[in-house]
Amino acid sequence: MVKTACYIHIPFCDHKCIYCDFYSIITSDNIQSFLDCLKKEISYYAEKHSADRELISIFFGGGTPSLMEPDYISEILESIKKNFKVTNDAEISLETNPGTVSLEKLKMFRDAGINRVSVGIQSFDNNDLKFLTRIHNSETAIKTINDAAEAGFKNISLDLIFNLPGQTKKKWIKNLKQAVQLSVKHISAYSLILERGTILNKMVIDGKVKIADEDYDAELYQTTIDLITSNGFYQYEVSNFAKPGFECVHNNAYWHYTDYLGFGTSAHSFIDGKRWWNLSSLKMYIDKIEQYGNAVAGSETISPEKAINEYIMLELRSSGLNIKMFENRFGNEGRDWLKKKYPYFELLKDQNFVLIDDGLIKLTSKGYAVCDKILSEIL
C-alpha cells in the first residue's frame, strides 16, 4: 500500500486578514453545495487511487475550517473513510482560529474524529493582532489552547509570525515565552511574507507600512530557534518545532516528497510524479464538480531533473538529505547529481552550515537561517 496524505480545503471565513493569500471567501452561501461537491470529488478520485493506497494523514485547512459545525467536518471524514483506507493511527488535523470555537465545540470536533488542532494565533500581543486584523485577542488565544487541552486533545500546535511591523525583539521574545508555557506539542514560527495581491502588500507598496530588513529578520529567527529549542522542542524543519514524537505527519508527507491528494477549492495533489491543482473560485469549483466529478484547473508531469531539485529542496528544509534513500530513489541520475554537488556540501560543512554524518546531510541552525540562499546555490 502506498502511504498518502490528504488535504481538504475549506474556503469559508468570517473575515479576510490583511496578510493572507490563501483562497477564502466571506460568505455562508453554498456551504451545503460545497459539501455535496466535496463528497463527489472524493468519490471520483477514490475510483482512481483508493485500491493501492492508505491515508496516513487528513488535514483540514482553509479558510477557517473551525468555523464549520462539527457535524459538517464529521460528514467529510465519513466520506473519506468510506472511500479510502485510513490507517488506525492517522493524524487528523483541523486548522482552528481563536474566536471560532468554544470548549464544547472543541469536544465535538474531537468526537467527530479530529485528533490534532493547529491554532492560528500569530501573536499574543493585542496591538499586533489588531494590525493583522485578527478577530481574537491574546486572552482568547490562550483560552483556546487551554480549552483544546481540556477537550482532550493531546496534540496541539500553534502558529506565530515574527518580524511584524514595529515588533521589537523584546516583544517577540515575550510571544515565544508565552507559547512554550502552554500545553502545546508543536510550534510553527514564520517570518512575515508579503504576498502579492494582499492588503498588506499594497500597504507596503504605498509606503503606509515598513518591514524591517533581512538582518533584523535573521536576528529574530535565530532568537526563535534558541528560545524554542531550549524549552524541550527540537527543530525538524525551517519553521517548525516539535516535542519528540509530535512532528506533524501531514507536513512531513510534503517535505519528504510523499504522494498526497487535495480536495476542495484551490487544493493541490501530487500522485505518481504528476501534480494537479483545483479551481479556486467556489462557483467554478461547484459547476465543474457537478459536470465532471473533478475541478482540475491545471496539471504538470514532473521531469526527472525537477523531481531531484524538489526532493533536495524539501529534504534540506526539513530533517536532512539521506544519501542512501536519495540514490535509491533517483538511481544513476541521483548519484551523478550528488557527485557534482558534494564539494559544495563539504564547503558548507567547513563553514558550519551543514552537518554530514552517517549518510545524512543536514542544515545546522546557522544553515537554516540562510536556507534559501544555500538552496539557490545548490539548485
mmCIF file of C-alpha atoms in Angstrom:
data_model
loop_
_atom_site.group_PDB
_atom_site.id
_atom_site.type_symbol
_atom_site.label_atom_id
_atom_site.label_comp_id
_atom_site.label_asym_id
_atom_site.label_seq_id
_atom_site.Cartn_x
_atom_site.Cartn_y
_atom_site.Cartn_z
ATOM 1 C CA MET A 1 0.000 0.000 0.000
ATOM 2 C CA VAL A 2 1.272 3.469 -0.915
ATOM 3 C CA LYS A 3 1.238 5.849 2.044
ATOM 4 C CA THR A 4 -0.607 9.008 1.027
ATOM 5 C CA ALA A 5 -1.603 12.264 2.701
ATOM 6 C CA CYS A 6 -4.945 14.008 2.237
ATOM 7 C CA TYR A 7 -5.698 17.735 2.331
ATOM 8 C CA ILE A 8 -9.193 19.275 2.485
ATOM 9 C CA HIS A 9 -9.521 22.984 1.700
ATOM 10 C CA ILE A 10 -12.485 24.665 3.386
ATOM 11 C CA PRO A 11 -12.748 28.134 1.798
ATOM 12 C CA PHE A 12 -15.192 29.786 4.189
ATOM 13 C CA CYS A 13 -14.066 32.606 6.509
ATOM 14 C CA ASP A 14 -15.786 35.221 8.598
ATOM 15 C CA HIS A 15 -13.024 37.741 7.868
ATOM 16 C CA LYS A 16 -10.093 38.172 5.458
ATOM 17 C CA CYS A 17 -6.846 39.070 7.251
ATOM 18 C CA ILE A 18 -4.604 41.634 5.572
ATOM 19 C CA TYR A 19 -1.630 39.280 5.111
ATOM 20 C CA CYS A 20 -3.466 36.157 3.896
ATOM 21 C CA ASP A 21 -3.211 34.987 0.286
ATOM 22 C CA PHE A 22 -4.941 31.604 0.683
ATOM 23 C CA TYR A 23 -8.209 31.257 -1.188
ATOM 24 C CA SER A 24 -11.077 32.184 1.137
ATOM 25 C CA ILE A 25 -14.476 33.788 0.896
ATOM 26 C CA ILE A 26 -16.518 35.717 3.448
ATOM 27 C CA THR A 27 -19.942 34.233 2.840
ATOM 28 C CA SER A 28 -22.223 31.497 4.095
ATOM 29 C CA ASP A 29 -23.653 30.880 0.629
ATOM 30 C CA ASN A 30 -23.099 27.461 -0.968
ATOM 31 C CA ILE A 31 -21.870 25.792 2.230
ATOM 32 C CA GLN A 32 -24.134 22.790 1.620
ATOM 33 C CA SER A 33 -23.431 22.755 -2.127
ATOM 34 C CA PHE A 34 -19.699 22.738 -1.405
ATOM 35 C CA LEU A 35 -20.110 19.763 0.934
ATOM 36 C CA ASP A 36 -22.073 17.831 -1.677
ATOM 37 C CA CYS A 37 -19.427 18.529 -4.324
ATOM 38 C CA LEU A 38 -16.576 17.705 -1.968
ATOM 39 C CA LYS A 39 -18.047 14.246 -1.420
ATOM 40 C CA LYS A 40 -18.435 13.780 -5.173
ATOM 41 C CA GLU A 41 -14.803 14.755 -5.702
ATOM 42 C CA ILE A 42 -13.625 12.335 -3.001
ATOM 43 C CA SER A 43 -15.610 9.539 -4.636
ATOM 44 C CA TYR A 44 -14.246 10.444 -8.099
ATOM 45 C CA TYR A 45 -10.604 10.109 -7.026
ATOM 46 C CA ALA A 46 -11.278 7.057 -4.877
ATOM 47 C CA GLU A 47 -12.207 5.147 -8.034
ATOM 48 C CA LYS A 48 -8.782 6.008 -9.474
ATOM 49 C CA HIS A 49 -6.488 5.827 -6.454
ATOM 50 C CA SER A 50 -8.007 4.034 -3.468
ATOM 51 C CA ALA A 51 -7.182 0.416 -4.349
ATOM 52 C CA ASP A 52 -3.453 0.523 -3.508
ATOM 53 C CA ARG A 53 -3.283 3.477 -1.126
ATOM 54 C CA GLU A 54 -3.794 4.187 2.553
ATOM 55 C CA LEU A 55 -4.155 7.633 4.085
ATOM 56 C CA ILE A 56 -1.726 8.425 6.891
ATOM 57 C CA SER A 57 -2.991 11.963 7.491
ATOM 58 C CA ILE A 58 -6.029 14.130 6.826
ATOM 59 C CA PHE A 59 -5.601 17.879 7.164
ATOM 60 C CA PHE A 60 -8.442 20.407 7.124
ATOM 61 C CA GLY A 61 -7.083 23.805 6.033
ATOM 62 C CA GLY A 62 -8.567 26.958 4.651
ATOM 63 C CA GLY A 63 -10.117 29.377 5.039
ATOM 64 C CA THR A 64 -11.297 28.696 8.539
ATOM 65 C CA PRO A 65 -12.315 25.037 8.934
ATOM 66 C CA SER A 66 -13.162 25.564 12.625
ATOM 67 C CA LEU A 67 -15.915 27.946 11.506
ATOM 68 C CA MET A 68 -17.845 24.894 10.306
ATOM 69 C CA GLU A 69 -20.101 22.868 12.568
ATOM 70 C CA PRO A 70 -18.573 19.604 13.871
ATOM 71 C CA ASP A 71 -21.267 17.591 12.030
ATOM 72 C CA TYR A 72 -20.090 19.184 8.766
ATOM 73 C CA ILE A 73 -16.489 18.079 9.373
ATOM 74 C CA SER A 74 -17.727 14.670 10.532
ATOM 75 C CA GLU A 75 -19.626 14.160 7.277
ATOM 76 C CA ILE A 76 -16.485 14.873 5.254
ATOM 77 C CA LEU A 77 -14.465 12.436 7.360
ATOM 78 C CA GLU A 78 -17.123 9.762 6.936
ATOM 79 C CA SER A 79 -16.953 10.237 3.162
ATOM 80 C CA ILE A 80 -13.159 9.877 3.175
ATOM 81 C CA LYS A 81 -13.238 6.755 5.348
ATOM 82 C CA LYS A 82 -15.974 5.258 3.194
ATOM 83 C CA ASN A 83 -13.925 5.749 0.028
ATOM 84 C CA PHE A 84 -10.317 5.289 1.212
ATOM 85 C CA LYS A 85 -8.419 3.095 3.624
ATOM 86 C CA VAL A 86 -7.346 5.282 6.545
ATOM 87 C CA THR A 87 -4.689 3.961 8.940
ATOM 88 C CA ASN A 88 -5.788 3.426 12.533
ATOM 89 C CA ASP A 89 -3.226 5.936 13.788
ATOM 90 C CA ALA A 90 -3.823 8.534 11.064
ATOM 91 C CA GLU A 91 -3.187 12.131 12.096
ATOM 92 C CA ILE A 92 -6.388 14.127 11.530
ATOM 93 C CA SER A 93 -5.755 17.869 11.897
ATOM 94 C CA LEU A 94 -8.082 20.854 11.942
ATOM 95 C CA GLU A 95 -6.830 24.403 11.475
ATOM 96 C CA THR A 96 -8.517 26.330 14.253
ATOM 97 C CA ASN A 97 -8.852 30.068 14.779
ATOM 98 C CA PRO A 98 -9.409 31.557 18.234
ATOM 99 C CA GLY A 99 -12.808 33.208 18.325
ATOM 100 C CA THR A 100 -14.470 30.451 16.274
ATOM 101 C CA VAL A 101 -14.509 27.659 18.870
ATOM 102 C CA SER A 102 -15.710 27.054 22.408
ATOM 103 C CA LEU A 103 -14.775 24.271 24.795
ATOM 104 C CA GLU A 104 -17.959 22.427 23.849
ATOM 105 C CA LYS A 105 -17.325 22.805 20.116
ATOM 106 C CA LEU A 106 -13.767 21.520 20.524
ATOM 107 C CA LYS A 107 -15.111 18.468 22.361
ATOM 108 C CA MET A 108 -17.496 17.871 19.464
ATOM 109 C CA PHE A 109 -14.669 18.158 16.927
ATOM 110 C CA ARG A 110 -12.751 15.550 18.910
ATOM 111 C CA ASP A 111 -15.806 13.280 18.968
ATOM 112 C CA ALA A 112 -16.067 13.771 15.185
ATOM 113 C CA GLY A 113 -12.598 12.244 14.736
ATOM 114 C CA ILE A 114 -10.200 15.199 14.868
ATOM 115 C CA ASN A 115 -7.122 14.260 16.912
ATOM 116 C CA ARG A 116 -4.897 17.295 16.292
ATOM 117 C CA VAL A 117 -5.666 21.017 16.281
ATOM 118 C CA SER A 118 -3.439 23.677 14.765
ATOM 119 C CA VAL A 119 -4.326 27.044 16.281
ATOM 120 C CA GLY A 120 -3.641 30.165 14.211
ATOM 121 C CA ILE A 121 -2.658 32.571 16.966
ATOM 122 C CA GLN A 122 0.043 34.575 15.068
ATOM 123 C CA SER A 123 0.752 36.795 18.097
ATOM 124 C CA PHE A 124 -0.087 37.117 21.780
ATOM 125 C CA ASP A 125 0.274 40.899 21.559
ATOM 126 C CA ASN A 126 -3.040 42.713 21.151
ATOM 127 C CA ASN A 127 -1.534 45.538 19.089
ATOM 128 C CA ASP A 128 -0.042 43.008 16.667
ATOM 129 C CA LEU A 129 -3.364 41.183 16.429
ATOM 130 C CA LYS A 130 -5.190 44.432 15.747
ATOM 131 C CA PHE A 131 -2.701 45.296 12.987
ATOM 132 C CA LEU A 132 -3.115 41.834 11.422
ATOM 133 C CA THR A 133 -6.913 42.315 11.621
ATOM 134 C CA ARG A 134 -7.333 39.067 13.547
ATOM 135 C CA ILE A 135 -10.739 38.598 15.187
ATOM 136 C CA HIS A 136 -9.297 37.449 18.537
ATOM 137 C CA ASN A 137 -7.248 38.951 21.345
ATOM 138 C CA SER A 138 -4.456 37.483 23.456
ATOM 139 C CA GLU A 139 -6.819 36.282 26.178
ATOM 140 C CA THR A 140 -8.954 34.392 23.644
ATOM 141 C CA ALA A 141 -5.844 32.839 22.089
ATOM 142 C CA ILE A 142 -4.630 31.453 25.414
ATOM 143 C CA LYS A 143 -8.140 30.270 26.313
ATOM 144 C CA THR A 144 -8.426 28.384 23.007
ATOM 145 C CA ILE A 145 -5.232 26.434 23.739
ATOM 146 C CA ASN A 146 -6.367 25.668 27.283
ATOM 147 C CA ASP A 147 -9.833 24.655 26.058
ATOM 148 C CA ALA A 148 -8.304 22.334 23.464
ATOM 149 C CA ALA A 149 -6.283 20.617 26.188
ATOM 150 C CA GLU A 150 -9.364 20.358 28.423
ATOM 151 C CA ALA A 151 -11.344 18.936 25.494
ATOM 152 C CA GLY A 152 -8.883 16.041 25.421
ATOM 153 C CA PHE A 153 -6.519 16.986 22.594
ATOM 154 C CA LYS A 154 -3.041 15.653 23.286
ATOM 155 C CA ASN A 155 -1.597 17.019 20.042
ATOM 156 C CA ILE A 156 -1.933 20.815 19.883
ATOM 157 C CA SER A 157 0.032 23.114 17.592
ATOM 158 C CA LEU A 158 0.130 26.879 17.349
ATOM 159 C CA ASP A 159 1.299 29.324 14.671
ATOM 160 C CA LEU A 160 3.204 32.557 15.268
ATOM 161 C CA ILE A 161 4.504 35.235 12.890
ATOM 162 C CA PHE A 162 7.653 37.287 13.512
ATOM 163 C CA ASN A 163 9.103 40.450 12.006
ATOM 164 C CA LEU A 164 5.763 42.202 12.065
ATOM 165 C CA PRO A 165 5.940 45.986 11.568
ATOM 166 C CA GLY A 166 7.025 47.578 14.832
ATOM 167 C CA GLN A 167 7.669 44.220 16.510
ATOM 168 C CA THR A 168 10.627 44.636 18.837
ATOM 169 C CA LYS A 169 12.881 41.770 19.828
ATOM 170 C CA LYS A 170 11.599 42.112 23.388
ATOM 171 C CA LYS A 171 8.001 41.760 22.207
ATOM 172 C CA TRP A 172 8.846 38.700 20.094
ATOM 173 C CA ILE A 173 10.629 37.001 22.990
ATOM 174 C CA LYS A 174 7.542 37.603 25.134
ATOM 175 C CA ASN A 175 5.483 35.858 22.428
ATOM 176 C CA LEU A 176 7.802 32.858 22.396
ATOM 177 C CA LYS A 177 7.883 32.568 26.187
ATOM 178 C CA GLN A 178 4.108 32.569 26.283
ATOM 179 C CA ALA A 179 3.942 29.879 23.588
ATOM 180 C CA VAL A 180 6.303 27.420 25.281
ATOM 181 C CA GLN A 181 4.425 27.739 28.587
ATOM 182 C CA LEU A 182 1.182 26.453 27.045
ATOM 183 C CA SER A 183 0.049 22.835 26.584
ATOM 184 C CA VAL A 184 1.324 22.599 23.017
ATOM 185 C CA LYS A 185 3.447 19.916 21.413
ATOM 186 C CA HIS A 186 4.230 21.783 18.196
ATOM 187 C CA ILE A 187 5.061 25.376 17.267
ATOM 188 C CA SER A 188 5.235 26.865 13.773
ATOM 189 C CA ALA A 189 7.046 30.210 13.652
ATOM 190 C CA TYR A 190 7.085 32.015 10.324
ATOM 191 C CA SER A 191 8.703 35.216 9.167
ATOM 192 C CA LEU A 192 6.158 37.634 7.731
ATOM 193 C CA ILE A 193 5.989 37.216 3.960
ATOM 194 C CA LEU A 194 4.499 39.856 1.700
ATOM 195 C CA GLU A 195 2.264 38.016 -0.744
ATOM 196 C CA ARG A 196 1.222 39.664 -3.988
ATOM 197 C CA GLY A 197 -2.422 40.718 -4.014
ATOM 198 C CA THR A 198 -2.797 41.026 -0.246
ATOM 199 C CA ILE A 199 -3.870 44.196 1.520
ATOM 200 C CA LEU A 200 -0.628 44.241 3.485
ATOM 201 C CA ASN A 201 1.488 44.095 0.348
ATOM 202 C CA LYS A 202 -0.327 47.140 -1.033
ATOM 203 C CA MET A 203 0.167 48.977 2.268
ATOM 204 C CA VAL A 204 3.921 48.402 1.992
ATOM 205 C CA ILE A 205 3.999 49.436 -1.675
ATOM 206 C CA ASP A 206 2.077 52.620 -0.793
ATOM 207 C CA GLY A 207 4.554 53.400 1.983
ATOM 208 C CA LYS A 208 1.977 53.103 4.760
ATOM 209 C CA VAL A 209 3.814 50.209 6.417
ATOM 210 C CA LYS A 210 7.537 49.481 6.666
ATOM 211 C CA ILE A 211 9.025 45.997 7.044
ATOM 212 C CA ALA A 212 12.342 45.526 8.861
ATOM 213 C CA ASP A 213 15.401 44.476 6.846
ATOM 214 C CA GLU A 214 16.797 40.961 6.341
ATOM 215 C CA ASP A 215 19.422 41.318 9.075
ATOM 216 C CA TYR A 216 16.791 42.072 11.712
ATOM 217 C CA ASP A 217 14.632 39.240 10.393
ATOM 218 C CA ALA A 218 17.599 36.854 10.694
ATOM 219 C CA GLU A 219 18.242 38.031 14.262
ATOM 220 C CA LEU A 220 14.633 37.314 15.251
ATOM 221 C CA TYR A 221 14.826 33.915 13.552
ATOM 222 C CA GLN A 222 17.954 32.919 15.471
ATOM 223 C CA THR A 223 16.263 34.081 18.680
ATOM 224 C CA THR A 224 13.314 31.867 17.764
ATOM 225 C CA ILE A 225 15.482 28.788 17.311
ATOM 226 C CA ASP A 226 17.435 29.380 20.517
ATOM 227 C CA LEU A 227 14.434 30.006 22.771
ATOM 228 C CA ILE A 228 12.126 27.270 21.488
ATOM 229 C CA THR A 229 14.805 24.560 21.329
ATOM 230 C CA SER A 230 15.921 25.395 24.873
ATOM 231 C CA ASN A 231 12.392 24.590 26.076
ATOM 232 C CA GLY A 232 12.066 20.934 25.098
ATOM 233 C CA PHE A 233 11.250 21.336 21.415
ATOM 234 C CA TYR A 234 13.525 20.407 18.537
ATOM 235 C CA GLN A 235 13.653 21.942 15.085
ATOM 236 C CA TYR A 236 12.669 19.453 12.402
ATOM 237 C CA GLU A 237 12.017 21.934 9.599
ATOM 238 C CA VAL A 238 12.973 25.530 8.847
ATOM 239 C CA SER A 239 9.892 26.987 10.551
ATOM 240 C CA ASN A 240 8.647 24.085 12.668
ATOM 241 C CA PHE A 241 9.451 22.809 16.128
ATOM 242 C CA ALA A 242 8.023 19.802 17.964
ATOM 243 C CA LYS A 243 8.259 17.856 21.172
ATOM 244 C CA PRO A 244 9.749 14.417 20.348
ATOM 245 C CA GLY A 245 7.133 12.237 18.673
ATOM 246 C CA PHE A 246 4.847 15.146 17.759
ATOM 247 C CA GLU A 247 6.231 16.165 14.366
ATOM 248 C CA CYS A 248 3.362 16.985 12.010
ATOM 249 C CA VAL A 249 2.768 13.830 9.964
ATOM 250 C CA HIS A 250 0.956 15.775 7.254
ATOM 251 C CA ASN A 251 3.683 18.379 6.782
ATOM 252 C CA ASN A 252 6.329 15.667 6.816
ATOM 253 C CA ALA A 253 4.481 13.989 3.950
ATOM 254 C CA TYR A 254 5.020 17.130 1.860
ATOM 255 C CA TRP A 255 8.619 17.610 2.950
ATOM 256 C CA HIS A 256 9.560 14.001 2.244
ATOM 257 C CA TYR A 257 8.030 14.053 -1.232
ATOM 258 C CA THR A 258 5.226 11.643 -0.326
ATOM 259 C CA ASP A 259 2.122 11.416 -2.511
ATOM 260 C CA TYR A 260 -0.870 13.495 -1.444
ATOM 261 C CA LEU A 261 -4.432 14.105 -2.578
ATOM 262 C CA GLY A 262 -6.091 17.508 -2.256
ATOM 263 C CA PHE A 263 -9.848 18.068 -2.257
ATOM 264 C CA GLY A 264 -11.771 21.334 -2.355
ATOM 265 C CA THR A 265 -11.189 24.764 -3.854
ATOM 266 C CA SER A 266 -7.570 25.567 -4.824
ATOM 267 C CA ALA A 267 -6.303 22.246 -3.396
ATOM 268 C CA HIS A 268 -3.208 20.616 -4.926
ATOM 269 C CA SER A 269 -2.472 16.930 -5.471
ATOM 270 C CA PHE A 270 0.758 15.028 -6.179
ATOM 271 C CA ILE A 271 0.434 11.396 -7.249
ATOM 272 C CA ASP A 272 2.912 9.180 -9.134
ATOM 273 C CA GLY A 273 5.033 12.093 -10.317
ATOM 274 C CA LYS A 274 2.101 14.151 -11.574
ATOM 275 C CA ARG A 275 0.848 17.348 -9.926
ATOM 276 C CA TRP A 276 -2.520 18.989 -10.456
ATOM 277 C CA TRP A 277 -4.499 21.747 -8.806
ATOM 278 C CA ASN A 278 -8.136 22.713 -8.474
ATOM 279 C CA LEU A 279 -10.010 25.821 -9.489
ATOM 280 C CA SER A 280 -10.064 28.446 -6.756
ATOM 281 C CA SER A 281 -13.436 30.058 -7.436
ATOM 282 C CA LEU A 282 -16.100 28.327 -5.357
ATOM 283 C CA LYS A 283 -18.732 28.807 -8.054
ATOM 284 C CA MET A 284 -16.461 27.402 -10.768
ATOM 285 C CA TYR A 285 -15.432 24.524 -8.494
ATOM 286 C CA ILE A 286 -19.063 23.576 -7.848
ATOM 287 C CA ASP A 287 -20.022 23.868 -11.520
ATOM 288 C CA LYS A 288 -17.137 21.694 -12.704
ATOM 289 C CA ILE A 289 -17.587 19.033 -10.000
ATOM 290 C CA GLU A 290 -21.272 18.746 -10.852
ATOM 291 C CA GLN A 291 -20.401 18.281 -14.534
ATOM 292 C CA TYR A 292 -17.251 16.151 -14.420
ATOM 293 C CA GLY A 293 -16.628 14.963 -10.871
ATOM 294 C CA ASN A 294 -13.324 16.876 -10.688
ATOM 295 C CA ALA A 295 -12.356 20.558 -10.689
ATOM 296 C CA VAL A 296 -8.841 20.433 -12.156
ATOM 297 C CA ALA A 297 -7.568 23.816 -13.297
ATOM 298 C CA GLY A 298 -4.137 22.657 -14.479
ATOM 299 C CA SER A 299 -1.555 19.907 -14.201
ATOM 300 C CA GLU A 300 2.084 19.037 -14.854
ATOM 301 C CA THR A 301 4.191 15.895 -15.095
ATOM 302 C CA ILE A 302 7.365 16.346 -13.077
ATOM 303 C CA SER A 303 10.550 15.811 -15.079
ATOM 304 C CA PRO A 304 13.386 13.768 -13.508
ATOM 305 C CA GLU A 305 15.518 16.896 -13.163
ATOM 306 C CA LYS A 306 12.752 18.860 -11.492
ATOM 307 C CA ALA A 307 11.950 15.917 -9.220
ATOM 308 C CA ILE A 308 15.555 15.849 -7.976
ATOM 309 C CA ASN A 309 15.540 19.598 -7.341
ATOM 310 C CA GLU A 310 12.225 19.484 -5.486
ATOM 311 C CA TYR A 311 13.302 16.495 -3.423
ATOM 312 C CA ILE A 312 16.597 18.127 -2.417
ATOM 313 C CA MET A 313 14.874 21.392 -1.537
ATOM 314 C CA LEU A 314 12.269 19.699 0.653
ATOM 315 C CA GLU A 315 14.681 17.340 2.414
ATOM 316 C CA LEU A 316 17.222 20.044 3.237
ATOM 317 C CA ARG A 317 14.464 22.303 4.574
ATOM 318 C CA SER A 318 13.404 19.536 6.932
ATOM 319 C CA SER A 319 15.221 16.617 8.547
ATOM 320 C CA GLY A 320 18.068 16.404 6.036
ATOM 321 C CA LEU A 321 19.097 14.542 2.900
ATOM 322 C CA ASN A 322 19.516 10.813 3.452
ATOM 323 C CA ILE A 323 22.088 9.923 0.784
ATOM 324 C CA LYS A 324 21.146 6.247 0.515
ATOM 325 C CA MET A 325 17.426 6.981 0.172
ATOM 326 C CA PHE A 326 18.168 9.689 -2.391
ATOM 327 C CA GLU A 327 20.297 7.363 -4.522
ATOM 328 C CA ASN A 328 17.773 4.529 -4.236
ATOM 329 C CA ARG A 329 15.019 6.834 -5.415
ATOM 330 C CA PHE A 330 16.832 8.541 -8.286
ATOM 331 C CA GLY A 331 19.407 5.925 -9.326
ATOM 332 C CA ASN A 332 22.278 6.984 -11.563
ATOM 333 C CA GLU A 333 20.864 10.498 -12.069
ATOM 334 C CA GLY A 334 20.832 10.968 -8.312
ATOM 335 C CA ARG A 335 24.368 9.647 -7.902
ATOM 336 C CA ASP A 336 25.641 11.918 -10.690
ATOM 337 C CA TRP A 337 23.926 14.936 -9.128
ATOM 338 C CA LEU A 338 25.385 14.212 -5.693
ATOM 339 C CA LYS A 339 28.886 13.643 -7.086
ATOM 340 C CA LYS A 340 28.728 17.023 -8.787
ATOM 341 C CA LYS A 341 27.414 18.895 -5.730
ATOM 342 C CA TYR A 342 29.282 17.103 -2.947
ATOM 343 C CA PRO A 343 32.289 19.506 -2.921
ATOM 344 C CA TYR A 344 29.871 22.359 -2.219
ATOM 345 C CA PHE A 345 28.360 20.421 0.685
ATOM 346 C CA GLU A 346 31.879 19.877 2.049
ATOM 347 C CA LEU A 347 32.459 23.632 1.866
ATOM 348 C CA LEU A 348 29.195 24.262 3.717
ATOM 349 C CA LYS A 349 30.296 21.743 6.353
ATOM 350 C CA ASP A 350 33.587 23.575 6.879
ATOM 351 C CA GLN A 351 31.612 26.793 7.409
ATOM 352 C CA ASN A 352 29.226 25.103 9.882
ATOM 353 C CA PHE A 353 26.181 25.470 7.636
ATOM 354 C CA VAL A 354 25.608 21.722 7.342
ATOM 355 C CA LEU A 355 26.425 18.534 9.209
ATOM 356 C CA ILE A 356 27.452 15.445 7.236
ATOM 357 C CA ASP A 357 27.224 12.384 9.420
ATOM 358 C CA ASP A 358 26.218 8.753 8.968
ATOM 359 C CA GLY A 359 24.973 9.265 5.412
ATOM 360 C CA LEU A 360 22.873 12.342 6.278
ATOM 361 C CA ILE A 361 23.388 15.914 5.070
ATOM 362 C CA LYS A 362 21.537 18.242 7.425
ATOM 363 C CA LEU A 363 21.440 22.001 7.848
ATOM 364 C CA THR A 364 22.617 23.421 11.163
ATOM 365 C CA SER A 365 20.677 26.244 12.842
ATOM 366 C CA LYS A 366 23.164 28.589 11.144
ATOM 367 C CA GLY A 367 22.313 26.887 7.841
ATOM 368 C CA TYR A 368 18.565 27.129 8.418
ATOM 369 C CA ALA A 369 18.970 30.898 8.801
ATOM 370 C CA VAL A 370 20.284 31.166 5.218
ATOM 371 C CA CYS A 371 18.418 28.162 3.822
ATOM 372 C CA ASP A 372 17.011 29.953 0.775
ATOM 373 C CA LYS A 373 20.436 31.234 -0.217
ATOM 374 C CA ILE A 374 22.011 27.773 0.129
ATOM 375 C CA LEU A 375 19.238 26.163 -1.925
ATOM 376 C CA SER A 376 19.579 28.770 -4.671
ATOM 377 C CA GLU A 377 23.289 27.955 -4.902
ATOM 378 C CA ILE A 378 22.702 24.196 -4.960
ATOM 379 C CA LEU A 379 19.751 24.171 -7.341
#
